[in-house]
Structure formats: C-alpha cells, structure tokens
Short mmCIF file of C-alpha atoms in Angstrom, two decimals:
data_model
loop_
_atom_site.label_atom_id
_atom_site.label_comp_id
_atom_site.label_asym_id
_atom_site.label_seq_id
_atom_site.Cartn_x
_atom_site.Cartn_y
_atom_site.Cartn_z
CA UNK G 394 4.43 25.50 -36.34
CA UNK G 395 4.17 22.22 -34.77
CA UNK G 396 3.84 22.40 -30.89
CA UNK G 397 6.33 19.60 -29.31
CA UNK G 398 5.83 18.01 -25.97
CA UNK G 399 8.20 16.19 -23.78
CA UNK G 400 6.97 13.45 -22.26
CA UNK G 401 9.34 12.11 -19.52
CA UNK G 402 8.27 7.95 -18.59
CA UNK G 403 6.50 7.84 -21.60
CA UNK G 404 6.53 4.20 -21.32
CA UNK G 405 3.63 3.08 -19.36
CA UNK G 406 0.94 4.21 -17.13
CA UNK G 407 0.33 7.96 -17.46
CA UNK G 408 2.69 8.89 -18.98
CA UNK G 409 2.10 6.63 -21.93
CA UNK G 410 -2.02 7.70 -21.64
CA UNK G 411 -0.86 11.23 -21.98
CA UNK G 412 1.37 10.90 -25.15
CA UNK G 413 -1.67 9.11 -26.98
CA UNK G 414 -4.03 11.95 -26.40
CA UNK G 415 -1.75 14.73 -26.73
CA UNK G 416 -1.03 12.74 -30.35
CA UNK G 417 -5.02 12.56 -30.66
CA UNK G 418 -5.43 16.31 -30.09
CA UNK G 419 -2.52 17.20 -32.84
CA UNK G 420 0.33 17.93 -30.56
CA UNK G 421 3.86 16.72 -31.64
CA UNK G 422 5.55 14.19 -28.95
CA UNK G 423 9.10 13.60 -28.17
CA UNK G 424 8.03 10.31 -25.62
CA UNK G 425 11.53 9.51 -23.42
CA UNK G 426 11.81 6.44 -21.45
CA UNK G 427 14.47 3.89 -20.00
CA UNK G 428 13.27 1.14 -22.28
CA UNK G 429 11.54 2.82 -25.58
CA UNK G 430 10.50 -0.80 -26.94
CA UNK G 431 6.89 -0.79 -25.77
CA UNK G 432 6.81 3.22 -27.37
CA UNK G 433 8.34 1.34 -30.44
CA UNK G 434 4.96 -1.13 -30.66
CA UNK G 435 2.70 0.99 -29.41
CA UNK G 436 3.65 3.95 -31.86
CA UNK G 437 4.37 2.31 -34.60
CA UNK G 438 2.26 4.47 -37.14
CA UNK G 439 3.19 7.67 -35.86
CA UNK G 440 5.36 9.37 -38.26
CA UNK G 441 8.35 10.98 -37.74
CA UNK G 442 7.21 14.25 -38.28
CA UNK G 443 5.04 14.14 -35.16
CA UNK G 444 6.73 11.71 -33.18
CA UNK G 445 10.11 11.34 -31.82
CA UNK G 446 10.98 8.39 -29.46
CA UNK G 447 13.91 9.14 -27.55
CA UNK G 448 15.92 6.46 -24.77
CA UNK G 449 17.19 7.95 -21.55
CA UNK G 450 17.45 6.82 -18.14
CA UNK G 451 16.15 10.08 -15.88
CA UNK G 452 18.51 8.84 -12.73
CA UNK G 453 21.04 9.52 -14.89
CA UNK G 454 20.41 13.50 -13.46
CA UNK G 455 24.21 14.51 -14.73
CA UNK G 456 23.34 13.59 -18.42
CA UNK G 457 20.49 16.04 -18.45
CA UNK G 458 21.98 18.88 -20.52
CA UNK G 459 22.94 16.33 -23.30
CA UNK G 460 19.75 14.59 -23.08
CA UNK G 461 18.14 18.27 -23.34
CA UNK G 462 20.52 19.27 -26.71
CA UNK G 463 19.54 15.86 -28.21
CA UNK G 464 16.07 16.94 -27.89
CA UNK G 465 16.31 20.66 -29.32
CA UNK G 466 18.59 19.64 -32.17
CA UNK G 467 15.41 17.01 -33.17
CA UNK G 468 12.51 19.33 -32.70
CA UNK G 469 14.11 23.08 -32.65
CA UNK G 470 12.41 23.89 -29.40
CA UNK G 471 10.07 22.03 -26.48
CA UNK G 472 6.70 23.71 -25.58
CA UNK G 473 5.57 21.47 -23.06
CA UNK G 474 6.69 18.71 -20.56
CA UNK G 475 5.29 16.49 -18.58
CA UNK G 476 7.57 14.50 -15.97
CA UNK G 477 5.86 11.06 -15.26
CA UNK G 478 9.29 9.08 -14.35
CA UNK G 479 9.44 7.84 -10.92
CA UNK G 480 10.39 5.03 -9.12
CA UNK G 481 8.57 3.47 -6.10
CA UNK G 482 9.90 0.78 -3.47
CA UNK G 483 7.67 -0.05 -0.22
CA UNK G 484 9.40 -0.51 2.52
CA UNK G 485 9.35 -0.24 6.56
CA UNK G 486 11.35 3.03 7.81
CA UNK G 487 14.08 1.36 9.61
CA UNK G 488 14.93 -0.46 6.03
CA UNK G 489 14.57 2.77 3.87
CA UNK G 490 19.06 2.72 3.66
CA UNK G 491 20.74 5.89 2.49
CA UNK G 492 21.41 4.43 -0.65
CA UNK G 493 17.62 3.23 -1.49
CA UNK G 494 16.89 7.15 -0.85
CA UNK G 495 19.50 8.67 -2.79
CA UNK G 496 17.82 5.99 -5.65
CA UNK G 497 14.40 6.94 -5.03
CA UNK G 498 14.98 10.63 -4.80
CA UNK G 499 16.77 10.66 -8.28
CA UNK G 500 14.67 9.78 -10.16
CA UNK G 501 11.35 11.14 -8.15
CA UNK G 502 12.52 14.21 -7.23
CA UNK G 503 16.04 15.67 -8.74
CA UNK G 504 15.37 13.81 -12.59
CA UNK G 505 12.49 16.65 -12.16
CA UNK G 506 14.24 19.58 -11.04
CA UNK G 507 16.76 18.99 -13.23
CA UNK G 508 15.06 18.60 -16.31
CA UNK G 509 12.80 22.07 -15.25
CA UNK G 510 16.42 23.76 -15.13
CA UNK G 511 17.98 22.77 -18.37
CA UNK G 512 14.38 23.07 -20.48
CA UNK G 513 13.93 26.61 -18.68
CA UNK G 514 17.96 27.59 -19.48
CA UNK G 515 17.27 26.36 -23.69
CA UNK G 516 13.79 28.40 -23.67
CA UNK G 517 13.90 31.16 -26.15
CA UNK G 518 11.87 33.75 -25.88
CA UNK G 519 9.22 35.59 -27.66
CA UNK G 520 8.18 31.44 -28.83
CA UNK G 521 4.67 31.79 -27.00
CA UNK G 522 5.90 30.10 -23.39
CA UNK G 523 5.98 26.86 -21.95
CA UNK G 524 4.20 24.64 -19.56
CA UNK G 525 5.82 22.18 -17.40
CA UNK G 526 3.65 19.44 -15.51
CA UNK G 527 5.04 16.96 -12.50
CA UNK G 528 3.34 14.55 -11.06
CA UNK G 529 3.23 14.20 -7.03
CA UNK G 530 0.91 11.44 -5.14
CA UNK G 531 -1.28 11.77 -2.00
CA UNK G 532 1.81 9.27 -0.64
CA UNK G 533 3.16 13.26 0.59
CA UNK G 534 -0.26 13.85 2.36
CA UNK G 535 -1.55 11.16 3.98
CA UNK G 536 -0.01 8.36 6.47
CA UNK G 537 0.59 4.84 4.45
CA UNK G 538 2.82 2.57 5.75
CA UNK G 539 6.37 1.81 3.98
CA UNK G 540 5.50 4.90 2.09
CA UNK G 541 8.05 7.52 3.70
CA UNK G 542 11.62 7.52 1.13
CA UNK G 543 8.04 7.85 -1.61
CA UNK G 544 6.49 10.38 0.06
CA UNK G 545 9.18 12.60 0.81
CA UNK G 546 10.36 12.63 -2.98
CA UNK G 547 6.84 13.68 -3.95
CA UNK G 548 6.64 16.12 -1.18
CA UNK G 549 9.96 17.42 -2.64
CA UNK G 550 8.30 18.10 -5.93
CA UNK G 551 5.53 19.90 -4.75
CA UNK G 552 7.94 22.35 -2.49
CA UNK G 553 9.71 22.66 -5.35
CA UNK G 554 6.41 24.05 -7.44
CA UNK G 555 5.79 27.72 -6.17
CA UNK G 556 9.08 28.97 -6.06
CA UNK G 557 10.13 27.77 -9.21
CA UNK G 558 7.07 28.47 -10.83
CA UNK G 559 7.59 32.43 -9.58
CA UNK G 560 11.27 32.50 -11.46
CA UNK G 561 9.48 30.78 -14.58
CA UNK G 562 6.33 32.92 -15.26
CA UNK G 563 9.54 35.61 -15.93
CA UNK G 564 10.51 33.51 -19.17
CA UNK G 565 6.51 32.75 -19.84
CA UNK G 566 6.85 29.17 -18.82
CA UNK G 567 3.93 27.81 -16.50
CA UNK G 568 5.01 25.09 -13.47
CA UNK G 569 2.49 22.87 -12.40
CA UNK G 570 1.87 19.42 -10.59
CA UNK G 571 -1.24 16.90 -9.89
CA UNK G 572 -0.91 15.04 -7.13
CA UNK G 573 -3.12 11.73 -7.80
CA UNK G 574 -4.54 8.83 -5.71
CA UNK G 575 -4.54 5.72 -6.70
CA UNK G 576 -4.66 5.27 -10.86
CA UNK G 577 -4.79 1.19 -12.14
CA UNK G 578 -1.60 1.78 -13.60
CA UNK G 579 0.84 -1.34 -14.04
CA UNK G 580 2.58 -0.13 -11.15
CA UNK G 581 0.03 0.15 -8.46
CA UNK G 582 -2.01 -3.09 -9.52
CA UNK G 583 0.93 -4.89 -8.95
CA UNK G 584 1.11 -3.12 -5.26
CA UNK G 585 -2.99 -3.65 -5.10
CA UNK G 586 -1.66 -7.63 -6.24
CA UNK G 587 -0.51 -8.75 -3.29
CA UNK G 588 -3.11 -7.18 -1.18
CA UNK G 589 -5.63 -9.13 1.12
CA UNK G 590 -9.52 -9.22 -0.19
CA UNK G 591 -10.20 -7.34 2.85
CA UNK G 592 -7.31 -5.01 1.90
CA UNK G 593 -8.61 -4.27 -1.63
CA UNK G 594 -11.92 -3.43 -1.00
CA UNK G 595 -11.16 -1.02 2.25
CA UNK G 596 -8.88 0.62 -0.19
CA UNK G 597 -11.36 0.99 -3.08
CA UNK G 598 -14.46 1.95 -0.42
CA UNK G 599 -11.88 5.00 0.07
CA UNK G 600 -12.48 6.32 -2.91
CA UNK G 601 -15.88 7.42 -3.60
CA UNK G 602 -15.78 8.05 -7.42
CA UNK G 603 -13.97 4.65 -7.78
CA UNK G 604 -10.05 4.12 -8.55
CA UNK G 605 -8.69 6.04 -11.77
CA UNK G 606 -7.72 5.23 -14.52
CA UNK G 607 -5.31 6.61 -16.46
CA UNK G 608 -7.04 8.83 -18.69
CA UNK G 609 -8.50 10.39 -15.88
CA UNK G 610 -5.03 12.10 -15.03
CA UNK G 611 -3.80 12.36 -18.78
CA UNK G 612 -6.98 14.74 -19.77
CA UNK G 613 -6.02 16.94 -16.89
CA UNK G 614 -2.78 16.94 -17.89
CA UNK G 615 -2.78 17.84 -21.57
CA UNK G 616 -5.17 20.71 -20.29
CA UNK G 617 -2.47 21.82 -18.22
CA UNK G 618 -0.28 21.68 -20.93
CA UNK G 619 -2.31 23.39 -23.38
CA UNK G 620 -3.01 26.93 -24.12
CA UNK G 621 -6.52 26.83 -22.28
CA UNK G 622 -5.01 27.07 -19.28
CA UNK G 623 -2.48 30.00 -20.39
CA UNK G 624 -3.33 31.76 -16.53
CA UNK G 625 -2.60 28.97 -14.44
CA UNK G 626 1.10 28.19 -12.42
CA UNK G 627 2.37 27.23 -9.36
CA UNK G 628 -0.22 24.90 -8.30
CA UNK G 629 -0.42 21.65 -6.99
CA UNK G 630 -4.12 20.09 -7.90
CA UNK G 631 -4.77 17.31 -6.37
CA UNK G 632 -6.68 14.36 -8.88
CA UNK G 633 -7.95 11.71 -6.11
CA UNK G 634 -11.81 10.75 -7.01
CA UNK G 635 -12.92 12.07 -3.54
CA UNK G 636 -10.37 10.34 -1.53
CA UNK G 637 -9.54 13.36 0.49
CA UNK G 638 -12.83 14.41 1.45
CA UNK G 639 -14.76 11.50 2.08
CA UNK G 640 -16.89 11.07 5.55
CA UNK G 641 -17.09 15.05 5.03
#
C-alpha cells in the first residue's frame, strides 16, 4: 500500500524540494498550496496514482477539517506531513499592528497546530503511525532586527513540539520540527536582494558551511518522515550550516 504524504506550501522553496524527492524515493504526494499552478508545471508527469495536487489557503485555519476530509476521501489515509506554509513580513516592532500578527501567526503558527489536530483526530489505528514535520527558523533564537511578529510564530511552533508530540506517540504518530538558517529559497533571496554588499557577505561569512540550499533541508526532512527514523519525536533539530556555533 502506497504511503501518502502531505505536503503543506508545496509550492516553492522547501516545500516544493521535499515533494520532488519524496516522489524520487517512491512515496505518494498530496502537494497543497494557495496557488497550485507552478505544482501544475512542475508535476506535470506525475500520475494520478502517486500524485494529488490539492488548492487551499492554510490562513484559512477554520476550513481545516474540510480541507482534511477532502484529503482522506482522495488517498484513504495520510502517513506523513510536512508543514512548510508560512508567511514572513520584516518590519520594526513599533509597526508589527495587531492585525499584521494575527496574519502572520495564522498561517506560521495556528495553520500548523491545526492541521496536527485534525490529521491526528482522522488517524486510524493499527495503519503503522504517522510522522508530522514543521518547520521553525533560527528567527526564534537569535536577535535580527524586524524579525519579532516572525520569530514569535516560529517560537510558537517549537513550544508547541514536546507536548504535542507526548499526546501523539499514544496514537503512533511522531512530531517533529527543523529549525533552519538561511536556505536560497525565493523568499529569502528576495530579503538577501535588497541587502548592502557589505550586508551580504557579513551574512554569508556567518555561516561556515555556506548558505543552504534547499535540498539540504528536504533530505532531512523526508528522513524524518520516513520509517528510518521510526524512534525519533518531539524534537526540534536545528539545520543551520554552523551558524550557531561559529567563533566556538
């Protein structure tokens, strides 16, 4: 039986990275994102019977449990998830509005929980557990300015990870999270874009095994997901290229 994995902001970045290989090393894919048309192009050989592409909008956290049945009623049952939508704005503190927040923390933090809730609720058991990956950023450990509303979503996540993870490994369903530097994803190269020269290179100097890439996340990822790491939950591993320890 074909194992299917969710894979939440499937569009770009990592979360498009991840659905290739996890479609390289013969796992089936539902890939979800706001705007499926690059998963459209990108996909377009995959057949049907290994791939399903699937539109929703993960701020949308009170259409979850439809979003969910559409899912099961396509693929009889989810093994695996991987929650790579997010949403990032830059901005000074005394800017960072209530409303900006509540946005931010939608779709970075509660499109997350949410999805971990419903997923966990439609589980059945005795079908050989689940794994569940989020993705957090060093924006939750480390001082970077107009970073905060970011941060504190991301630090959400990772409170979120051991308790959760202790109710899960009850239903055999693993809870984990990488929290990653800085990947040359679409998003942060467009961030890195309006940086000074001086900027760019004191930011890739930090990082002693060079900035990632995105593969570098995805292969820890669909390890995470997979059955070789069957004894592994509640973590929070943090992917960063040396970032953290440098000078030590």
């Amino acid at each position: 039986m074909s194992r299917w994995i969710l894979v939440a902001g499937a569009s770009r970045g990592i979360g498009l990275e991840t659905a290739r290989l996890l479609l390289k090393e013969n796992f089936s894919v539902v890939a979800s994102a706001r705007d499926t048309r690059p998963l459209e192009e990108e996909f377009a050989n995959v057949g049907d019977d290994r791939l399903k592409i699937v539109p929703f909008d993960f701020s949308q956290v009170e259409k979850t449990e439809g979003y969910v049945s559409r899912i099961i009623a396509l693929t009889g049952g989810i093994s695996g998830m991987l929650y790579s939508a997010g949403a990032q704005k830059t901005l000074p503190l005394t800017q960072s509005k209530f409303p900006i927040a509540e946005e931010i923390f939608r779709v970075n933090a509660f499109g997350a929980f949410e999805l971990v809730r419903v997923l966990a609720k439609n589980a059945k058991k005795g079908d050989g557990g689940a794994s569940f990956v989020l993705i957090s950023s060093l924006a939750a450990r480390e001082g970077a300015l107009g970073k905060a509303l970011y941060g504190a979503g991301k630090g959400a996540l990772e409170g979120f990870i051991p308790p959760a993870a202790a109710e899960l490994a009850a239903r055999n369903i693993r809870l984990n999270a990488v929290a990653l530097g800085v990947i040359r994803t679409d998003m942060s190269m467009e961030f890195i874009g309006k940086m000074s020269e001086e900027q760019r290179k004191s930011l890739e100097e930090s990082y002693p095994l060079g900035l990632g890439e995105p593969e570098d996340a995805a292969r820890f990822i669909v390890y995470l997901l997979s059955e070789n790491a069957r004894w592994i939950t509640g973590q929070t591993f943090v992917l960063d290229g040396g970032h953290m320890v440098r000078g030590c």
